[in-house]
């Protein structure tokens, strides 16, 4: 499937094909069909990338309230944790993950001297 009119930052076919099997079923057992997961995921990524409020989400990325509620429901259901563990495991199994270039940030930031938690010298009250 070739997507016509894709915007910069849109979810392309390759990552979508990896993510789609890990997401909940598109058609729920009861009730009306859910808005397409791909559209909703694009909306989540747009919000994450831009830092804009939900109400500024472009219409092409789905209704802002729907995108927000699905983000929070997926988090509560543990879907994000499953995605963040399964995707690197799949890449490693396929030989696509280079462990030589993986890095954990070891940045140290020194706290200001007043934030160090040292016991403060309280001057005696003035008389």
GROMACS .gro file of N, CA, C and O in nm:
model
  508
    1UNK      N    1   0.084  -0.118   0.000
    1UNK     CA    2   0.000   0.000   0.000
    1UNK      C    3   0.089   0.124   0.000
    1UNK      O    4   0.176   0.138   0.083
    2UNK      N    5   0.066   0.213  -0.091
    2UNK     CA    6   0.141   0.338  -0.098
    2UNK      C    7   0.050   0.449  -0.049
    2UNK      O    8  -0.064   0.462  -0.094
    3UNK      N    9   0.100   0.526   0.045
    3UNK     CA   10   0.021   0.637   0.098
    3UNK      C   11   0.048   0.762   0.017
    3UNK      O   12   0.162   0.802  -0.003
    4UNK      N   13  -0.058   0.821  -0.034
    4UNK     CA   14  -0.047   0.942  -0.114
    4UNK      C   15  -0.067   1.061  -0.023
    4UNK      O   16  -0.154   1.061   0.064
    5UNK      N   17   0.013   1.163  -0.040
    5UNK     CA   18  -0.003   1.285   0.038
    5UNK      C   19   0.045   1.271   0.181
    5UNK      O   20  -0.013   1.331   0.270
    6UNK      N   21   0.148   1.193   0.203
    6UNK     CA   22   0.200   1.179   0.339
    6UNK      C   23   0.272   1.307   0.380
    6UNK      O   24   0.338   1.370   0.300
    7UNK      N   25   0.256   1.342   0.505
    7UNK     CA   26   0.323   1.459   0.560
    7UNK      C   27   0.450   1.417   0.631
    7UNK      O   28   0.466   1.301   0.670
    8UNK      N   29   0.537   1.513   0.651
    8UNK     CA   30   0.661   1.486   0.724
    8UNK      C   31   0.624   1.439   0.864
    8UNK      O   32   0.540   1.496   0.932
    9UNK      N   33   0.686   1.333   0.910
    9UNK     CA   34   0.660   1.282   1.043
    9UNK      C   35   0.547   1.181   1.049
    9UNK      O   36   0.517   1.129   1.154
   10UNK      N   37   0.483   1.152   0.933
   10UNK     CA   38   0.375   1.052   0.933
   10UNK      C   39   0.433   0.913   0.956
   10UNK      O   40   0.549   0.886   0.927
   11UNK      N   41   0.348   0.826   1.005
   11UNK     CA   42   0.386   0.688   1.032
   11UNK      C   43   0.391   0.612   0.899
   11UNK      O   44   0.288   0.592   0.834
   12UNK      N   45   0.508   0.570   0.858
   12UNK     CA   46   0.524   0.502   0.730
   12UNK      C   47   0.487   0.354   0.745
   12UNK      O   48   0.462   0.305   0.854
   13UNK      N   49   0.487   0.283   0.633
   13UNK     CA   50   0.442   0.143   0.633
   13UNK      C   51   0.532   0.050   0.715
   13UNK      O   52   0.481  -0.039   0.781
   14UNK      N   53   0.663   0.069   0.710
   14UNK     CA   54   0.753  -0.023   0.779
   14UNK      C   55   0.731  -0.023   0.930
   14UNK      O   56   0.709  -0.130   0.989
   15UNK      N   57   0.732   0.093   0.998
   15UNK     CA   58   0.705   0.087   1.142
   15UNK      C   59   0.561   0.044   1.172
   15UNK      O   60   0.536  -0.024   1.270
   16UNK      N   61   0.468   0.082   1.087
   16UNK     CA   62   0.328   0.045   1.111
   16UNK      C   63   0.312  -0.107   1.107
   16UNK      O   64   0.240  -0.165   1.187
   17UNK      N   65   0.380  -0.174   1.013
   17UNK     CA   66   0.370  -0.319   1.003
   17UNK      C   67   0.428  -0.388   1.126
   17UNK      O   68   0.386  -0.498   1.161
   18UNK      N   69   0.522  -0.325   1.192
   18UNK     CA   70   0.578  -0.381   1.316
   18UNK      C   71   0.484  -0.358   1.435
   18UNK      O   72   0.474  -0.442   1.523
   19UNK      N   73   0.420  -0.243   1.437
   19UNK     CA   74   0.335  -0.207   1.551
   19UNK      C   75   0.196  -0.268   1.546
   19UNK      O   76   0.139  -0.302   1.650
   20UNK      N   77   0.140  -0.282   1.428
   20UNK     CA   78   0.000  -0.323   1.414
   20UNK      C   79  -0.033  -0.454   1.487
   20UNK      O   80  -0.133  -0.459   1.558
   21UNK      N   81   0.047  -0.560   1.478
   21UNK     CA   82   0.010  -0.683   1.548
   21UNK      C   83   0.016  -0.670   1.701
   21UNK      O   84  -0.043  -0.751   1.772
   22UNK      N   85   0.086  -0.570   1.751
   22UNK     CA   86   0.101  -0.554   1.896
   22UNK      C   87  -0.011  -0.472   1.958
   22UNK      O   88  -0.023  -0.466   2.080
   23UNK      N   89  -0.092  -0.408   1.874
   23UNK     CA   90  -0.200  -0.323   1.922
   23UNK      C   91  -0.326  -0.406   1.947
   23UNK      O   92  -0.339  -0.517   1.895
   24UNK      N   93  -0.419  -0.354   2.025
   24UNK     CA   94  -0.545  -0.426   2.047
   24UNK      C   95  -0.621  -0.443   1.915
   24UNK      O   96  -0.594  -0.371   1.818
   25UNK      N   97  -0.717  -0.534   1.911
   25UNK     CA   98  -0.792  -0.554   1.787
   25UNK      C   99  -0.861  -0.425   1.743
   25UNK      O  100  -0.913  -0.350   1.825
   26UNK      N  101  -0.860  -0.401   1.612
   26UNK     CA  102  -0.922  -0.280   1.559
   26UNK      C  103  -1.074  -0.283   1.577
   26UNK      O  104  -1.135  -0.184   1.612
   27UNK      N  105  -1.133  -0.398   1.557
   27UNK     CA  106  -1.278  -0.414   1.570
   27UNK      C  107  -1.308  -0.471   1.708
   27UNK      O  108  -1.276  -0.585   1.737
   28UNK      N  109  -1.369  -0.393   1.799
   28UNK     CA  110  -1.402  -0.447   1.930
   28UNK      C  111  -1.509  -0.555   1.921
   28UNK      O  112  -1.583  -0.563   1.823
   29UNK      N  113  -1.517  -0.638   2.026
   29UNK     CA  114  -1.616  -0.746   2.027
   29UNK      C  115  -1.757  -0.691   2.028
   29UNK      O  116  -1.848  -0.750   1.971
   30UNK      N  117  -1.777  -0.582   2.098
   30UNK     CA  118  -1.909  -0.520   2.102
   30UNK      C  119  -1.895  -0.371   2.075
   30UNK      O  120  -1.787  -0.315   2.086
   31UNK      N  121  -2.005  -0.308   2.042
   31UNK     CA  122  -2.002  -0.163   2.020
   31UNK      C  123  -1.965  -0.128   1.878
   31UNK      O  124  -1.949  -0.213   1.791
   32UNK      N  125  -1.950   0.000   1.856
   32UNK     CA  126  -1.919   0.046   1.722
   32UNK      C  127  -1.769   0.037   1.695
   32UNK      O  128  -1.688   0.036   1.789
   33UNK      N  129  -1.730   0.031   1.569
   33UNK     CA  130  -1.588   0.019   1.536
   33UNK      C  131  -1.508   0.140   1.584
   33UNK      O  132  -1.557   0.253   1.582
   34UNK      N  133  -1.388   0.114   1.627
   34UNK     CA  134  -1.300   0.221   1.673
   34UNK      C  135  -1.241   0.296   1.554
   34UNK      O  136  -1.232   0.243   1.444
   35UNK      N  137  -1.202   0.420   1.579
   35UNK     CA  138  -1.130   0.497   1.477
   35UNK      C  139  -1.000   0.424   1.449
   35UNK      O  140  -0.939   0.366   1.539
   36UNK      N  141  -0.955   0.425   1.326
   36UNK     CA  142  -0.836   0.353   1.283
   36UNK      C  143  -0.717   0.379   1.376
   36UNK      O  144  -0.682   0.493   1.404
   37UNK      N  145  -0.655   0.269   1.423
   37UNK     CA  146  -0.540   0.281   1.513
   37UNK      C  147  -0.426   0.361   1.450
   37UNK      O  148  -0.357   0.436   1.519
   38UNK      N  149  -0.405   0.344   1.321
   38UNK     CA  150  -0.294   0.414   1.255
   38UNK      C  151  -0.315   0.565   1.260
   38UNK      O  152  -0.222   0.640   1.289
   39UNK      N  153  -0.437   0.608   1.236
   39UNK     CA  154  -0.470   0.750   1.241
   39UNK      C  155  -0.450   0.804   1.383
   39UNK      O  156  -0.391   0.910   1.403
   40UNK      N  157  -0.496   0.728   1.481
   40UNK     CA  158  -0.483   0.770   1.621
   40UNK      C  159  -0.337   0.774   1.662
   40UNK      O  160  -0.292   0.868   1.729
   41UNK      N  161  -0.260   0.674   1.622
   41UNK     CA  162  -0.118   0.671   1.656
   41UNK      C  163  -0.044   0.787   1.591
   41UNK      O  164   0.044   0.848   1.653
   42UNK      N  165  -0.082   0.823   1.468
   42UNK     CA  166  -0.023   0.941   1.404
   42UNK      C  167  -0.052   1.066   1.486
   42UNK      O  168   0.034   1.152   1.502
   43UNK      N  169  -0.173   1.077   1.538
   43UNK     CA  170  -0.209   1.191   1.621
   43UNK      C  171  -0.127   1.197   1.748
   43UNK      O  172  -0.081   1.303   1.790
   44UNK      N  173  -0.106   1.081   1.811
   44UNK     CA  174  -0.024   1.076   1.932
   44UNK      C  175   0.119   1.121   1.903
   44UNK      O  176   0.178   1.196   1.980
   45UNK      N  177   0.172   1.072   1.792
   45UNK     CA  178   0.309   1.110   1.755
   45UNK      C  179   0.319   1.259   1.722
   45UNK      O  180   0.420   1.322   1.754
   46UNK      N  181   0.215   1.315   1.661
   46UNK     CA  182   0.215   1.457   1.630
   46UNK      C  183   0.218   1.540   1.758
   46UNK      O  184   0.295   1.636   1.770
   47UNK      N  185   0.136   1.503   1.855
   47UNK     CA  186   0.134   1.574   1.983
   47UNK      C  187   0.269   1.562   2.052
   47UNK      O  188   0.323   1.660   2.104
   48UNK      N  189   0.325   1.442   2.052
   48UNK     CA  190   0.456   1.420   2.115
   48UNK      C  191   0.564   1.503   2.046
   48UNK      O  192   0.647   1.565   2.112
   49UNK      N  193   0.561   1.508   1.914
   49UNK     CA  194   0.664   1.580   1.838
   49UNK      C  195   0.653   1.730   1.853
   49UNK      O  196   0.753   1.800   1.865
   50UNK      N  197   0.531   1.783   1.855
   50UNK     CA  198   0.513   1.928   1.856
   50UNK      C  199   0.497   1.986   1.996
   50UNK      O  200   0.527   2.103   2.017
   51UNK      N  201   0.446   1.906   2.089
   51UNK     CA  202   0.420   1.959   2.223
   51UNK      C  203   0.297   2.048   2.229
   51UNK      O  204   0.275   2.119   2.326
   52UNK      N  205   0.215   2.044   2.125
   52UNK     CA  206   0.096   2.127   2.117
   52UNK      C  207  -0.014   2.071   2.208
   52UNK      O  208  -0.013   1.952   2.240
   53UNK      N  209  -0.110   2.154   2.246
   53UNK     CA  210  -0.224   2.101   2.322
   53UNK      C  211  -0.313   2.014   2.234
   53UNK      O  212  -0.312   2.026   2.111
   54UNK      N  213  -0.391   1.927   2.298
   54UNK     CA  214  -0.477   1.835   2.224
   54UNK      C  215  -0.571   1.907   2.129
   54UNK      O  216  -0.601   1.859   2.020
   55UNK      N  217  -0.620   2.023   2.167
   55UNK     CA  218  -0.718   2.093   2.084
   55UNK      C  219  -0.658   2.142   1.953
   55UNK      O  220  -0.730   2.172   1.859
   56UNK      N  221  -0.524   2.149   1.942
   56UNK     CA  222  -0.459   2.193   1.820
   56UNK      C  223  -0.424   2.079   1.725
   56UNK      O  224  -0.363   2.102   1.621
   57UNK      N  225  -0.463   1.958   1.759
   57UNK     CA  226  -0.434   1.842   1.674
   57UNK      C  227  -0.505   1.859   1.540
   57UNK      O  228  -0.624   1.887   1.535
   58UNK      N  229  -0.433   1.844   1.428
   58UNK     CA  230  -0.497   1.858   1.297
   58UNK      C  231  -0.607   1.753   1.277
   58UNK      O  232  -0.596   1.642   1.327
   59UNK      N  233  -0.711   1.791   1.205
   59UNK     CA  234  -0.824   1.701   1.183
   59UNK      C  235  -0.783   1.572   1.114
   59UNK      O  236  -0.843   1.467   1.137
   60UNK      N  237  -0.681   1.576   1.029
   60UNK     CA  238  -0.639   1.456   0.957
   60UNK      C  239  -0.583   1.349   1.051
   60UNK      O  240  -0.575   1.232   1.015
   61UNK      N  241  -0.544   1.389   1.172
   61UNK     CA  242  -0.488   1.295   1.269
   61UNK      C  243  -0.591   1.245   1.369
   61UNK      O  244  -0.555   1.182   1.468
   62UNK      N  245  -0.717   1.272   1.344
   62UNK     CA  246  -0.822   1.220   1.431
   62UNK      C  247  -0.870   1.325   1.530
   62UNK      O  248  -0.805   1.427   1.552
   63UNK      N  249  -0.985   1.297   1.592
   63UNK     CA  250  -1.037   1.389   1.692
   63UNK      C  251  -0.946   1.392   1.816
   63UNK      O  252  -0.905   1.288   1.866
   64UNK      N  253  -0.915   1.512   1.863
   64UNK     CA  254  -0.822   1.526   1.976
   64UNK      C  255  -0.866   1.451   2.100
   64UNK      O  256  -0.784   1.388   2.168
   65UNK      N  257  -0.994   1.454   2.132
   65UNK     CA  258  -1.044   1.383   2.252
   65UNK      C  259  -1.029   1.232   2.236
   65UNK      O  260  -0.996   1.161   2.330
   66UNK      N  261  -1.052   1.183   2.115
   66UNK     CA  262  -1.038   1.039   2.089
   66UNK      C  263  -0.892   0.997   2.101
   66UNK      O  264  -0.861   0.894   2.162
   67UNK      N  265  -0.804   1.076   2.043
   67UNK     CA  266  -0.660   1.044   2.049
   67UNK      C  267  -0.613   1.046   2.194
   67UNK      O  268  -0.544   0.954   2.239
   68UNK      N  269  -0.653   1.146   2.270
   68UNK     CA  270  -0.611   1.157   2.410
   68UNK      C  271  -0.666   1.042   2.492
   68UNK      O  272  -0.592   0.979   2.570
   69UNK      N  273  -0.794   1.011   2.475
   69UNK     CA  274  -0.852   0.904   2.557
   69UNK      C  275  -0.790   0.769   2.523
   69UNK      O  276  -0.765   0.688   2.612
   70UNK      N  277  -0.759   0.746   2.396
   70UNK     CA  278  -0.695   0.619   2.362
   70UNK      C  279  -0.553   0.612   2.415
   70UNK      O  280  -0.508   0.507   2.460
   71UNK      N  281  -0.482   0.723   2.413
   71UNK     CA  282  -0.347   0.726   2.470
   71UNK      C  283  -0.352   0.684   2.617
   71UNK      O  284  -0.275   0.598   2.661
   72UNK      N  285  -0.443   0.743   2.693
   72UNK     CA  286  -0.452   0.714   2.836
   72UNK      C  287  -0.505   0.573   2.861
   72UNK      O  288  -0.459   0.505   2.953
   73UNK      N  289  -0.601   0.527   2.780
   73UNK     CA  290  -0.652   0.390   2.798
   73UNK      C  291  -0.544   0.288   2.767
   73UNK      O  292  -0.531   0.187   2.838
   74UNK      N  293  -0.465   0.311   2.662
   74UNK     CA  294  -0.358   0.218   2.628
   74UNK      C  295  -0.252   0.216   2.738
   74UNK      O  296  -0.195   0.112   2.766
   75UNK      N  297  -0.227   0.331   2.796
   75UNK     CA  298  -0.129   0.331   2.905
   75UNK      C  299  -0.181   0.251   3.025
   75UNK      O  300  -0.109   0.170   3.082
   76UNK      N  301  -0.307   0.272   3.060
   76UNK     CA  302  -0.367   0.201   3.174
   76UNK      C  303  -0.371   0.050   3.149
   76UNK      O  304  -0.353  -0.028   3.241
   77UNK      N  305  -0.391   0.011   3.024
   77UNK     CA  306  -0.399  -0.131   2.989
   77UNK      C  307  -0.261  -0.196   2.972
   77UNK      O  308  -0.252  -0.317   2.952
   78UNK      N  309  -0.153  -0.117   2.978
   78UNK     CA  310  -0.018  -0.172   2.966
   78UNK      C  311   0.027  -0.194   2.822
   78UNK      O  312   0.127  -0.263   2.798
   79UNK      N  313  -0.043  -0.138   2.727
   79UNK     CA  314  -0.009  -0.158   2.586
   79UNK      C  315   0.123  -0.090   2.552
   79UNK      O  316   0.205  -0.144   2.479
   80UNK      N  317   0.147   0.028   2.608
   80UNK     CA  318   0.273   0.099   2.581
   80UNK      C  319   0.392   0.021   2.634
   80UNK      O  320   0.495   0.009   2.566
   81UNK      N  321   0.379  -0.036   2.753
   81UNK     CA  322   0.489  -0.116   2.809
   81UNK      C  323   0.516  -0.236   2.719
   81UNK      O  324   0.632  -0.273   2.695
   82UNK      N  325   0.409  -0.298   2.669
   82UNK     CA  326   0.426  -0.413   2.580
   82UNK      C  327   0.494  -0.371   2.451
   82UNK      O  328   0.583  -0.441   2.401
   83UNK      N  329   0.456  -0.256   2.394
   83UNK     CA  330   0.519  -0.208   2.272
   83UNK      C  331   0.667  -0.178   2.293
   83UNK      O  332   0.752  -0.216   2.211
   84UNK      N  333   0.699  -0.111   2.404
   84UNK     CA  334   0.838  -0.071   2.428
   84UNK      C  335   0.929  -0.188   2.460
   84UNK      O  336   1.050  -0.177   2.450
   85UNK      N  337   0.873  -0.301   2.497
   85UNK     CA  338   0.956  -0.419   2.518
   85UNK      C  339   0.958  -0.509   2.394
   85UNK      O  340   1.060  -0.572   2.366
   86UNK      N  341   0.847  -0.515   2.320
   86UNK     CA  342   0.839  -0.606   2.205
   86UNK      C  343   0.914  -0.555   2.083
   86UNK      O  344   0.975  -0.634   2.012
   87UNK      N  345   0.909  -0.425   2.057
   87UNK     CA  346   0.972  -0.372   1.936
   87UNK      C  347   1.124  -0.393   1.937
   87UNK      O  348   1.180  -0.444   1.839
   88UNK      N  349   1.195  -0.358   2.046
   88UNK     CA  350   1.339  -0.388   2.046
   88UNK      C  351   1.369  -0.537   2.042
   88UNK      O  352   1.467  -0.579   1.981
   89UNK      N  353   1.283  -0.618   2.105
   89UNK     CA  354   1.305  -0.763   2.101
   89UNK      C  355   1.291  -0.817   1.959
   89UNK      O  356   1.369  -0.903   1.916
   90UNK      N  357   1.192  -0.766   1.884
   90UNK     CA  358   1.177  -0.805   1.744
   90UNK      C  359   1.298  -0.763   1.661
   90UNK      O  360   1.348  -0.841   1.580
   91UNK      N  361   1.343  -0.641   1.682
   91UNK     CA  362   1.459  -0.592   1.606
   91UNK      C  363   1.583  -0.674   1.638
   91UNK      O  364   1.663  -0.706   1.549
   92UNK      N  365   1.601  -0.711   1.763
   92UNK     CA  366   1.715  -0.792   1.804
   92UNK      C  367   1.706  -0.932   1.741
   92UNK      O  368   1.805  -0.985   1.693
   93UNK      N  369   1.586  -0.990   1.741
   93UNK     CA  370   1.568  -1.123   1.683
   93UNK      C  371   1.595  -1.123   1.532
   93UNK      O  372   1.643  -1.223   1.478
   94UNK      N  373   1.566  -1.012   1.466
   94UNK     CA  374   1.589  -1.001   1.322
   94UNK      C  375   1.730  -0.954   1.289
   94UNK      O  376   1.762  -0.933   1.173
   95UNK      N  377   1.814  -0.930   1.390
   95UNK     CA  378   1.950  -0.884   1.367
   95UNK      C  379   1.959  -0.738   1.328
   95UNK      O  380   2.057  -0.695   1.270
   96UNK      N  381   1.856  -0.660   1.359
   96UNK     CA  382   1.852  -0.519   1.321
   96UNK      C  383   1.895  -0.427   1.433
   96UNK      O  384   1.896  -0.306   1.415
   97UNK      N  385   1.927  -0.482   1.548
   97UNK     CA  386   1.965  -0.400   1.663
   97UNK      C  387   2.114  -0.417   1.687
   97UNK      O  388   2.161  -0.527   1.712
   98UNK      N  389   2.187  -0.308   1.680
   98UNK     CA  390   2.331  -0.310   1.700
   98UNK      C  391   2.360  -0.272   1.844
   98UNK      O  392   2.353  -0.155   1.882
   99UNK      N  393   2.395  -0.372   1.925
   99UNK     CA  394   2.417  -0.347   2.067
   99UNK      C  395   2.545  -0.268   2.093
   99UNK      O  396   2.566  -0.217   2.203
  100UNK      N  397   2.632  -0.255   1.994
  100UNK     CA  398   2.755  -0.179   2.012
  100UNK      C  399   2.729  -0.029   2.018
  100UNK      O  400   2.811   0.046   2.071
  101UNK      N  401   2.619   0.016   1.964
  101UNK     CA  402   2.591   0.160   1.962
  101UNK      C  403   2.481   0.200   2.061
  101UNK      O  404   2.442   0.315   2.064
  102UNK      N  405   2.433   0.106   2.140
  102UNK     CA  406   2.332   0.140   2.240
  102UNK      C  407   2.400   0.215   2.353
  102UNK      O  408   2.511   0.183   2.394
  103UNK      N  409   2.334   0.315   2.406
  103UNK     CA  410   2.394   0.399   2.509
  103UNK      C  411   2.289   0.437   2.612
  103UNK      O  412   2.174   0.461   2.579
  104UNK      N  413   2.332   0.438   2.734
  104UNK     CA  414   2.247   0.487   2.841
  104UNK      C  415   2.305   0.621   2.884
  104UNK      O  416   2.425   0.634   2.905
  105UNK      N  417   2.219   0.719   2.896
  105UNK     CA  418   2.265   0.852   2.930
  105UNK      C  419   2.322   0.851   3.071
  105UNK      O  420   2.253   0.819   3.167
  106UNK      N  421   2.446   0.890   3.083
  106UNK     CA  422   2.511   0.895   3.212
  106UNK      C  423   2.541   1.037   3.256
  106UNK      O  424   2.632   1.062   3.332
  107UNK      N  425   2.462   1.131   3.207
  107UNK     CA  426   2.484   1.271   3.238
  107UNK      C  427   2.466   1.296   3.387
  107UNK      O  428   2.372   1.248   3.448
  108UNK      N  429   2.558   1.372   3.443
  108UNK     CA  430   2.545   1.412   3.583
  108UNK      C  431   2.529   1.564   3.586
  108UNK      O  432   2.603   1.636   3.520
  109UNK      N  433   2.433   1.606   3.661
  109UNK     CA  434   2.411   1.749   3.675
  109UNK      C  435   2.426   1.783   3.822
  109UNK      O  436   2.358   1.727   3.907
  110UNK      N  437   2.517   1.871   3.850
  110UNK     CA  438   2.544   1.907   3.988
  110UNK      C  439   2.436   2.002   4.039
  110UNK      O  440   2.398   2.098   3.972
  111UNK      N  441   2.385   1.972   4.156
  111UNK     CA  442   2.283   2.057   4.215
  111UNK      C  443   2.349   2.183   4.272
  111UNK      O  444   2.466   2.184   4.308
  112UNK      N  445   2.271   2.286   4.278
  112UNK     CA  446   2.317   2.410   4.339
  112UNK      C  447   2.348   2.384   4.486
  112UNK      O  448   2.287   2.299   4.549
  113UNK      N  449   2.441   2.457   4.542
  113UNK     CA  450   2.483   2.434   4.680
  113UNK      C  451   2.367   2.446   4.779
  113UNK      O  452   2.364   2.380   4.881
  114UNK      N  453   2.269   2.528   4.747
  114UNK     CA  454   2.156   2.546   4.837
  114UNK      C  455   2.056   2.431   4.826
  114UNK      O  456   1.969   2.418   4.910
  115UNK      N  457   2.069   2.349   4.722
  115UNK     CA  458   1.980   2.235   4.705
  115UNK      C  459   2.042   2.107   4.755
  115UNK      O  460   1.985   2.001   4.742
  116UNK      N  461   2.158   2.117   4.815
  116UNK     CA  462   2.232   1.999   4.859
  116UNK      C  463   2.176   1.932   4.982
  116UNK      O  464   2.215   1.821   5.016
  117UNK      N  465   2.088   1.995   5.055
  117UNK     CA  466   2.028   1.933   5.172
  117UNK      C  467   2.111   1.947   5.299
  117UNK      O  468   2.084   1.880   5.398
  118UNK      N  469   2.212   2.032   5.296
  118UNK     CA  470   2.294   2.051   5.415
  118UNK      C  471   2.214   2.124   5.523
  118UNK      O  472   2.122   2.200   5.493
  119UNK      N  473   2.250   2.096   5.646
  119UNK     CA  474   2.181   2.162   5.756
  119UNK      C  475   2.212   2.312   5.751
  119UNK      O  476   2.327   2.353   5.737
  120UNK      N  477   2.106   2.390   5.758
  120UNK     CA  478   2.124   2.533   5.746
  120UNK      C  479   2.156   2.594   5.885
  120UNK      O  480   2.104   2.549   5.986
  121UNK      N  481   2.242   2.693   5.881
  121UNK     CA  482   2.273   2.765   6.005
  121UNK      C  483   2.169   2.872   6.023
  121UNK      O  484   2.155   2.962   5.941
  122UNK      N  485   2.093   2.860   6.128
  122UNK     CA  486   1.988   2.959   6.156
  122UNK      C  487   2.046   3.062   6.252
  122UNK      O  488   2.095   3.028   6.359
  123UNK      N  489   2.046   3.188   6.210
  123UNK     CA  490   2.101   3.290   6.298
  123UNK      C  491   2.013   3.305   6.423
  123UNK      O  492   1.893   3.282   6.420
  124UNK      N  493   2.076   3.342   6.535
  124UNK     CA  494   1.997   3.363   6.658
  124UNK      C  495   1.901   3.480   6.639
  124UNK      O  496   1.926   3.570   6.559
  125UNK      N  497   1.788   3.477   6.706
  125UNK     CA  498   1.692   3.587   6.690
  125UNK      C  499   1.751   3.717   6.738
  125UNK      O  500   1.827   3.724   6.835
  126UNK      N  501   1.713   3.827   6.673
  126UNK     CA  502   1.760   3.959   6.711
  126UNK      C  503   1.682   4.005   6.831
  126UNK      O  504   1.562   3.987   6.840
  127UNK      N  505   1.751   4.070   6.922
  127UNK     CA  506   1.684   4.121   7.043
  127UNK      C  507   1.685   4.268   7.046
  127UNK      O  508   1.753   4.344   7.006
   0.00000   0.00000   0.00000
